[in-house]
Amino acid sequence: MGAIPADLLLSPYALALLGLCVGSFLNVVIHRLPLMLERQWWGEVAHQLGDGESWQRVFGSSPDPNHDQRSSAISGALDGLGPLSLVLPRSRCPACAHVIAWYENIPIISWLVLRARCSACKTPISPRYPLVELAAALLFAATAWRFGAQPLALLWCAFAATLLALALIDWDTTLLPDALTLPLLWAGLIAAALGWTITLSAALWGTVAGYLSLWLVYHLFKLATGKEGMGHGDFKLLAVLGAWLGWPMLVPIILAASVLGAIVGIAMKFGGTLREGRYVPFGPFLAGAGIAVMLVGAERVLDWLGWA
C-alpha cells in the first residue's frame, strides 16, 4: 500500500476528526487546569503562613502562634486530595466517581449512546462536553479549508484550540492561565521568526502593542474610577493575538471583541443571567475575534475596514 497523500491526511474532513479528539482533551484542560492552579495557590498560602520571617519583615511583628497550625492544616488537606494533572486521575463521574471507560469517552458518540447520562448513576452529563468537541472539529475543518492541506494548517489548529480552551476557562473562572497564554505567545514569535506565519517585525510589534494597549486602558480606567476594569490576563491574550496575527489586526480584534462583549453583556443583563459584580469576562470575545480574523484573513479584514 502506498503512503496516504497529504491532501487527504490534512483535508478538512481528516482534521475535523482530529478536532473531535482534541476537543475531548480540551474538556479535561478546561475543567482541570483552573483546579490545578487553585491547588498551587493554596500551597503557596500554606507556605507563606509558615514563613514567620516574611511575616516579621512585612508586618513588623511576630506572627500569630496559630500560623503554623493553619499552614499545616492547609498542607494536610492538600495532601489528602491526591494527585491532579491533565492525565491523572482518569476521568470519572463527579456524582458517583465511576471511572469512565474508553468506550464511554468517544467524542460525541458516547454522549449520544449514553443518552447524556452516566452509565452508573444516571446523573445527566452536560451537553457542553460534546459541544466543545464539535466546536473543535468545526474549527479544525475551517482552518484546513482556510490554509489548505499543508502542515502549516496544524500549527493554526493548535492556535485555535488553545484560544478555545482559554475562552471557556475565562468564561467559567475569569482566569486566563499563564500555562496557556505564555507558551502560545512564544510559539507565535518563534513561528514568525521561522517565516511560517507573519513577519517577525509584525509579530514583535503586535506583541508589544497588544500588551501595552490594554495595560494602558486598565490603568487609565483604574485612575479614573478606582476600580479594575479587566484582568492582567487580557493584556497577555491580546499580546498573543498580536504575535500570531500582527499589529495591524489589533484594532479590528479589539473593536469586534468590544462590540460583541457589549451585546452579550446587555443581553445577559436583561435576561437576568449577568454574574455577581455585573461583569462579563473580556477574554472569550478577544479569543473569538482572534479566531475570526485568522479564518477571514488579514487582507480581507483590512479591505472591509477600507484600510487596504
PDB file of N, CA and C in Angstrom, residues 84-134:
ATOM      1  N   LEU A  84      -3.385  15.483  40.974  1.00  0.00           N
ATOM      2  CA  LEU A  84      -4.274  16.040  39.952  1.00  0.00           C
ATOM      3  C   LEU A  84      -3.415  16.643  38.847  1.00  0.00           C
ATOM      4  N   SER A  85      -3.579  16.139  37.644  1.00  0.00           N
ATOM      5  CA  SER A  85      -2.892  16.675  36.478  1.00  0.00           C
ATOM      6  C   SER A  85      -3.825  16.543  35.285  1.00  0.00           C
ATOM      7  N   LEU A  86      -3.330  16.872  34.115  1.00  0.00           N
ATOM      8  CA  LEU A  86      -4.156  16.749  32.923  1.00  0.00           C
ATOM      9  C   LEU A  86      -4.316  15.297  32.476  1.00  0.00           C
ATOM     10  N   VAL A  87      -3.542  14.385  33.060  1.00  0.00           N
ATOM     11  CA  VAL A  87      -3.638  12.968  32.678  1.00  0.00           C
ATOM     12  C   VAL A  87      -4.050  12.059  33.835  1.00  0.00           C
ATOM     13  N   LEU A  88      -3.850  12.496  35.063  1.00  0.00           N
ATOM     14  CA  LEU A  88      -4.207  11.702  36.234  1.00  0.00           C
ATOM     15  C   LEU A  88      -5.025  12.551  37.202  1.00  0.00           C
ATOM     16  N   PRO A  89      -6.005  11.959  37.879  1.00  0.00           N
ATOM     17  CA  PRO A  89      -6.511  10.591  37.698  1.00  0.00           C
ATOM     18  C   PRO A  89      -7.348  10.475  36.431  1.00  0.00           C
ATOM     19  N   ARG A  90      -7.765   9.249  36.104  1.00  0.00           N
ATOM     20  CA  ARG A  90      -8.622   9.047  34.956  1.00  0.00           C
ATOM     21  C   ARG A  90      -9.956   9.762  35.143  1.00  0.00           C
ATOM     22  N   SER A  91     -10.551  10.135  34.025  1.00  0.00           N
ATOM     23  CA  SER A  91     -11.840  10.841  34.081  1.00  0.00           C
ATOM     24  C   SER A  91     -12.880   9.973  34.774  1.00  0.00           C
ATOM     25  N   ARG A  92     -13.703  10.624  35.584  1.00  0.00           N
ATOM     26  CA  ARG A  92     -14.729   9.901  36.321  1.00  0.00           C
ATOM     27  C   ARG A  92     -15.961  10.781  36.504  1.00  0.00           C
ATOM     28  N   CYS A  93     -17.062  10.165  36.822  1.00  0.00           N
ATOM     29  CA  CYS A  93     -18.303  10.892  37.054  1.00  0.00           C
ATOM     30  C   CYS A  93     -18.169  11.706  38.341  1.00  0.00           C
ATOM     31  N   PRO A  94     -18.446  12.998  38.316  1.00  0.00           N
ATOM     32  CA  PRO A  94     -18.334  13.808  39.530  1.00  0.00           C
ATOM     33  C   PRO A  94     -19.376  13.462  40.591  1.00  0.00           C
ATOM     34  N   ALA A  95     -20.449  12.772  40.196  1.00  0.00           N
ATOM     35  CA  ALA A  95     -21.509  12.438  41.153  1.00  0.00           C
ATOM     36  C   ALA A  95     -21.239  11.140  41.891  1.00  0.00           C
ATOM     37  N   CYS A  96     -20.785  10.105  41.167  1.00  0.00           N
ATOM     38  CA  CYS A  96     -20.622   8.791  41.805  1.00  0.00           C
ATOM     39  C   CYS A  96     -19.199   8.255  41.733  1.00  0.00           C
ATOM     40  N   ALA A  97     -18.286   9.020  41.098  1.00  0.00           N
ATOM     41  CA  ALA A  97     -16.872   8.638  40.970  1.00  0.00           C
ATOM     42  C   ALA A  97     -16.664   7.418  40.069  1.00  0.00           C
ATOM     43  N   HIS A  98     -17.649   7.069  39.274  1.00  0.00           N
ATOM     44  CA  HIS A  98     -17.489   5.971  38.312  1.00  0.00           C
ATOM     45  C   HIS A  98     -16.393   6.324  37.310  1.00  0.00           C
ATOM     46  N   VAL A  99     -15.379   5.444  37.175  1.00  0.00           N
ATOM     47  CA  VAL A  99     -14.289   5.679  36.228  1.00  0.00           C
ATOM     48  C   VAL A  99     -14.808   5.451  34.816  1.00  0.00           C
ATOM     49  N   ILE A 100     -14.602   6.437  33.960  1.00  0.00           N
ATOM     50  CA  ILE A 100     -15.156   6.391  32.611  1.00  0.00           C
ATOM     51  C   ILE A 100     -14.288   5.494  31.732  1.00  0.00           C
ATOM     52  N   ALA A 101     -14.893   4.457  31.174  1.00  0.00           N
ATOM     53  CA  ALA A 101     -14.181   3.538  30.287  1.00  0.00           C
ATOM     54  C   ALA A 101     -13.910   4.221  28.943  1.00  0.00           C
ATOM     55  N   TRP A 102     -12.962   3.654  28.187  1.00  0.00           N
ATOM     56  CA  TRP A 102     -12.589   4.283  26.912  1.00  0.00           C
ATOM     57  C   TRP A 102     -13.768   4.366  25.961  1.00  0.00           C
ATOM     58  N   TYR A 103     -14.620   3.343  25.967  1.00  0.00           N
ATOM     59  CA  TYR A 103     -15.756   3.345  25.045  1.00  0.00           C
ATOM     60  C   TYR A 103     -16.870   4.291  25.502  1.00  0.00           C
ATOM     61  N   GLU A 104     -16.750   4.818  26.712  1.00  0.00           N
ATOM     62  CA  GLU A 104     -17.698   5.836  27.185  1.00  0.00           C
ATOM     63  C   GLU A 104     -17.158   7.242  26.952  1.00  0.00           C
ATOM     64  N   ASN A 105     -15.979   7.319  26.320  1.00  0.00           N
ATOM     65  CA  ASN A 105     -15.311   8.606  26.143  1.00  0.00           C
ATOM     66  C   ASN A 105     -15.048   8.908  24.672  1.00  0.00           C
ATOM     67  N   ILE A 106     -15.771   8.250  23.780  1.00  0.00           N
ATOM     68  CA  ILE A 106     -15.632   8.539  22.357  1.00  0.00           C
ATOM     69  C   ILE A 106     -16.345   9.860  22.068  1.00  0.00           C
ATOM     70  N   PRO A 107     -15.661  10.821  21.453  1.00  0.00           N
ATOM     71  CA  PRO A 107     -16.259  12.144  21.243  1.00  0.00           C
ATOM     72  C   PRO A 107     -17.645  12.083  20.606  1.00  0.00           C
ATOM     73  N   ILE A 108     -18.569  12.787  21.199  1.00  0.00           N
ATOM     74  CA  ILE A 108     -19.954  12.954  20.761  1.00  0.00           C
ATOM     75  C   ILE A 108     -20.729  11.633  20.771  1.00  0.00           C
ATOM     76  N   ILE A 109     -20.169  10.579  20.169  1.00  0.00           N
ATOM     77  CA  ILE A 109     -20.889   9.315  20.025  1.00  0.00           C
ATOM     78  C   ILE A 109     -21.266   8.738  21.387  1.00  0.00           C
ATOM     79  N   SER A 110     -20.294   8.721  22.321  1.00  0.00           N
ATOM     80  CA  SER A 110     -20.577   8.142  23.634  1.00  0.00           C
ATOM     81  C   SER A 110     -21.676   8.925  24.344  1.00  0.00           C
ATOM     82  N   TRP A 111     -21.642  10.241  24.216  1.00  0.00           N
ATOM     83  CA  TRP A 111     -22.665  11.077  24.859  1.00  0.00           C
ATOM     84  C   TRP A 111     -24.049  10.734  24.320  1.00  0.00           C
ATOM     85  N   LEU A 112     -24.127  10.502  23.013  1.00  0.00           N
ATOM     86  CA  LEU A 112     -25.407  10.150  22.400  1.00  0.00           C
ATOM     87  C   LEU A 112     -25.846   8.745  22.807  1.00  0.00           C
ATOM     88  N   VAL A 113     -24.912   7.783  22.774  1.00  0.00           N
ATOM     89  CA  VAL A 113     -25.244   6.404  23.121  1.00  0.00           C
ATOM     90  C   VAL A 113     -25.697   6.303  24.571  1.00  0.00           C
ATOM     91  N   LEU A 114     -25.015   7.051  25.456  1.00  0.00           N
ATOM     92  CA  LEU A 114     -25.363   7.033  26.878  1.00  0.00           C
ATOM     93  C   LEU A 114     -26.605   7.872  27.187  1.00  0.00           C
ATOM     94  N   ARG A 115     -27.128   8.519  26.152  1.00  0.00           N
ATOM     95  CA  ARG A 115     -28.300   9.400  26.315  1.00  0.00           C
ATOM     96  C   ARG A 115     -28.033  10.491  27.341  1.00  0.00           C
ATOM     97  N   ALA A 116     -26.810  11.003  27.283  1.00  0.00           N
ATOM     98  CA  ALA A 116     -26.395  12.138  28.114  1.00  0.00           C
ATOM     99  C   ALA A 116     -26.501  11.854  29.606  1.00  0.00           C
ATOM    100  N   ARG A 117     -26.245  10.584  29.983  1.00  0.00           N
ATOM    101  CA  ARG A 117     -26.299  10.224  31.403  1.00  0.00           C
ATOM    102  C   ARG A 117     -25.154   9.287  31.756  1.00  0.00           C
ATOM    103  N   CYS A 118     -24.706   9.379  33.001  1.00  0.00           N
ATOM    104  CA  CYS A 118     -23.676   8.474  33.488  1.00  0.00           C
ATOM    105  C   CYS A 118     -24.200   7.039  33.421  1.00  0.00           C
ATOM    106  N   SER A 119     -23.357   6.115  32.962  1.00  0.00           N
ATOM    107  CA  SER A 119     -23.793   4.725  32.834  1.00  0.00           C
ATOM    108  C   SER A 119     -24.015   4.063  34.185  1.00  0.00           C
ATOM    109  N   ALA A 120     -23.412   4.625  35.239  1.00  0.00           N
ATOM    110  CA  ALA A 120     -23.533   4.008  36.564  1.00  0.00           C
ATOM    111  C   ALA A 120     -24.673   4.592  37.385  1.00  0.00           C
ATOM    112  N   CYS A 121     -24.679   5.922  37.532  1.00  0.00           N
ATOM    113  CA  CYS A 121     -25.662   6.537  38.431  1.00  0.00           C
ATOM    114  C   CYS A 121     -26.759   7.305  37.701  1.00  0.00           C
ATOM    115  N   LYS A 122     -26.644   7.405  36.381  1.00  0.00           N
ATOM    116  CA  LYS A 122     -27.649   8.063  35.530  1.00  0.00           C
ATOM    117  C   LYS A 122     -27.741   9.568  35.754  1.00  0.00           C
ATOM    118  N   THR A 123     -26.712  10.141  36.381  1.00  0.00           N
ATOM    119  CA  THR A 123     -26.667  11.601  36.508  1.00  0.00           C
ATOM    120  C   THR A 123     -26.500  12.227  35.124  1.00  0.00           C
ATOM    121  N   PRO A 124     -27.234  13.286  34.807  1.00  0.00           N
ATOM    122  CA  PRO A 124     -27.107  13.900  33.478  1.00  0.00           C
ATOM    123  C   PRO A 124     -25.684  14.400  33.208  1.00  0.00           C
ATOM    124  N   ILE A 125     -25.235  14.231  31.977  1.00  0.00           N
ATOM    125  CA  ILE A 125     -23.936  14.733  31.521  1.00  0.00           C
ATOM    126  C   ILE A 125     -24.197  15.996  30.725  1.00  0.00           C
ATOM    127  N   SER A 126     -23.520  17.058  31.067  1.00  0.00           N
ATOM    128  CA  SER A 126     -23.751  18.353  30.431  1.00  0.00           C
ATOM    129  C   SER A 126     -23.541  18.271  28.913  1.00  0.00           C
ATOM    130  N   PRO A 127     -24.409  18.919  28.142  1.00  0.00           N
ATOM    131  CA  PRO A 127     -24.213  18.959  26.684  1.00  0.00           C
ATOM    132  C   PRO A 127     -22.991  19.763  26.275  1.00  0.00           C
ATOM    133  N   ARG A 128     -22.419  20.478  27.228  1.00  0.00           N
ATOM    134  CA  ARG A 128     -21.238  21.267  26.888  1.00  0.00           C
ATOM    135  C   ARG A 128     -20.085  20.387  26.406  1.00  0.00           C
ATOM    136  N   TYR A 129     -19.961  19.177  26.949  1.00  0.00           N
ATOM    137  CA  TYR A 129     -18.854  18.305  26.548  1.00  0.00           C
ATOM    138  C   TYR A 129     -18.884  18.003  25.052  1.00  0.00           C
ATOM    139  N   PRO A 130     -19.991  17.504  24.502  1.00  0.00           N
ATOM    140  CA  PRO A 130     -19.999  17.275  23.057  1.00  0.00           C
ATOM    141  C   PRO A 130     -19.954  18.565  22.246  1.00  0.00           C
ATOM    142  N   LEU A 131     -20.472  19.663  22.807  1.00  0.00           N
ATOM    143  CA  LEU A 131     -20.434  20.933  22.081  1.00  0.00           C
ATOM    144  C   LEU A 131     -18.998  21.437  21.931  1.00  0.00           C
ATOM    145  N   VAL A 132     -18.174  21.262  22.960  1.00  0.00           N
ATOM    146  CA  VAL A 132     -16.764  21.644  22.853  1.00  0.00           C
ATOM    147  C   VAL A 132     -16.065  20.775  21.807  1.00  0.00           C
ATOM    148  N   GLU A 133     -16.362  19.479  21.823  1.00  0.00           N
ATOM    149  CA  GLU A 133     -15.775  18.577  20.825  1.00  0.00           C
ATOM    150  C   GLU A 133     -16.200  18.977  19.416  1.00  0.00           C
ATOM    151  N   LEU A 134     -17.465  19.307  19.255  1.00  0.00           N
ATOM    152  CA  LEU A 134     -17.966  19.725  17.947  1.00  0.00           C
ATOM    153  C   LEU A 134     -17.341  21.051  17.529  1.00  0.00           C
TER     154      LEU A 134
END
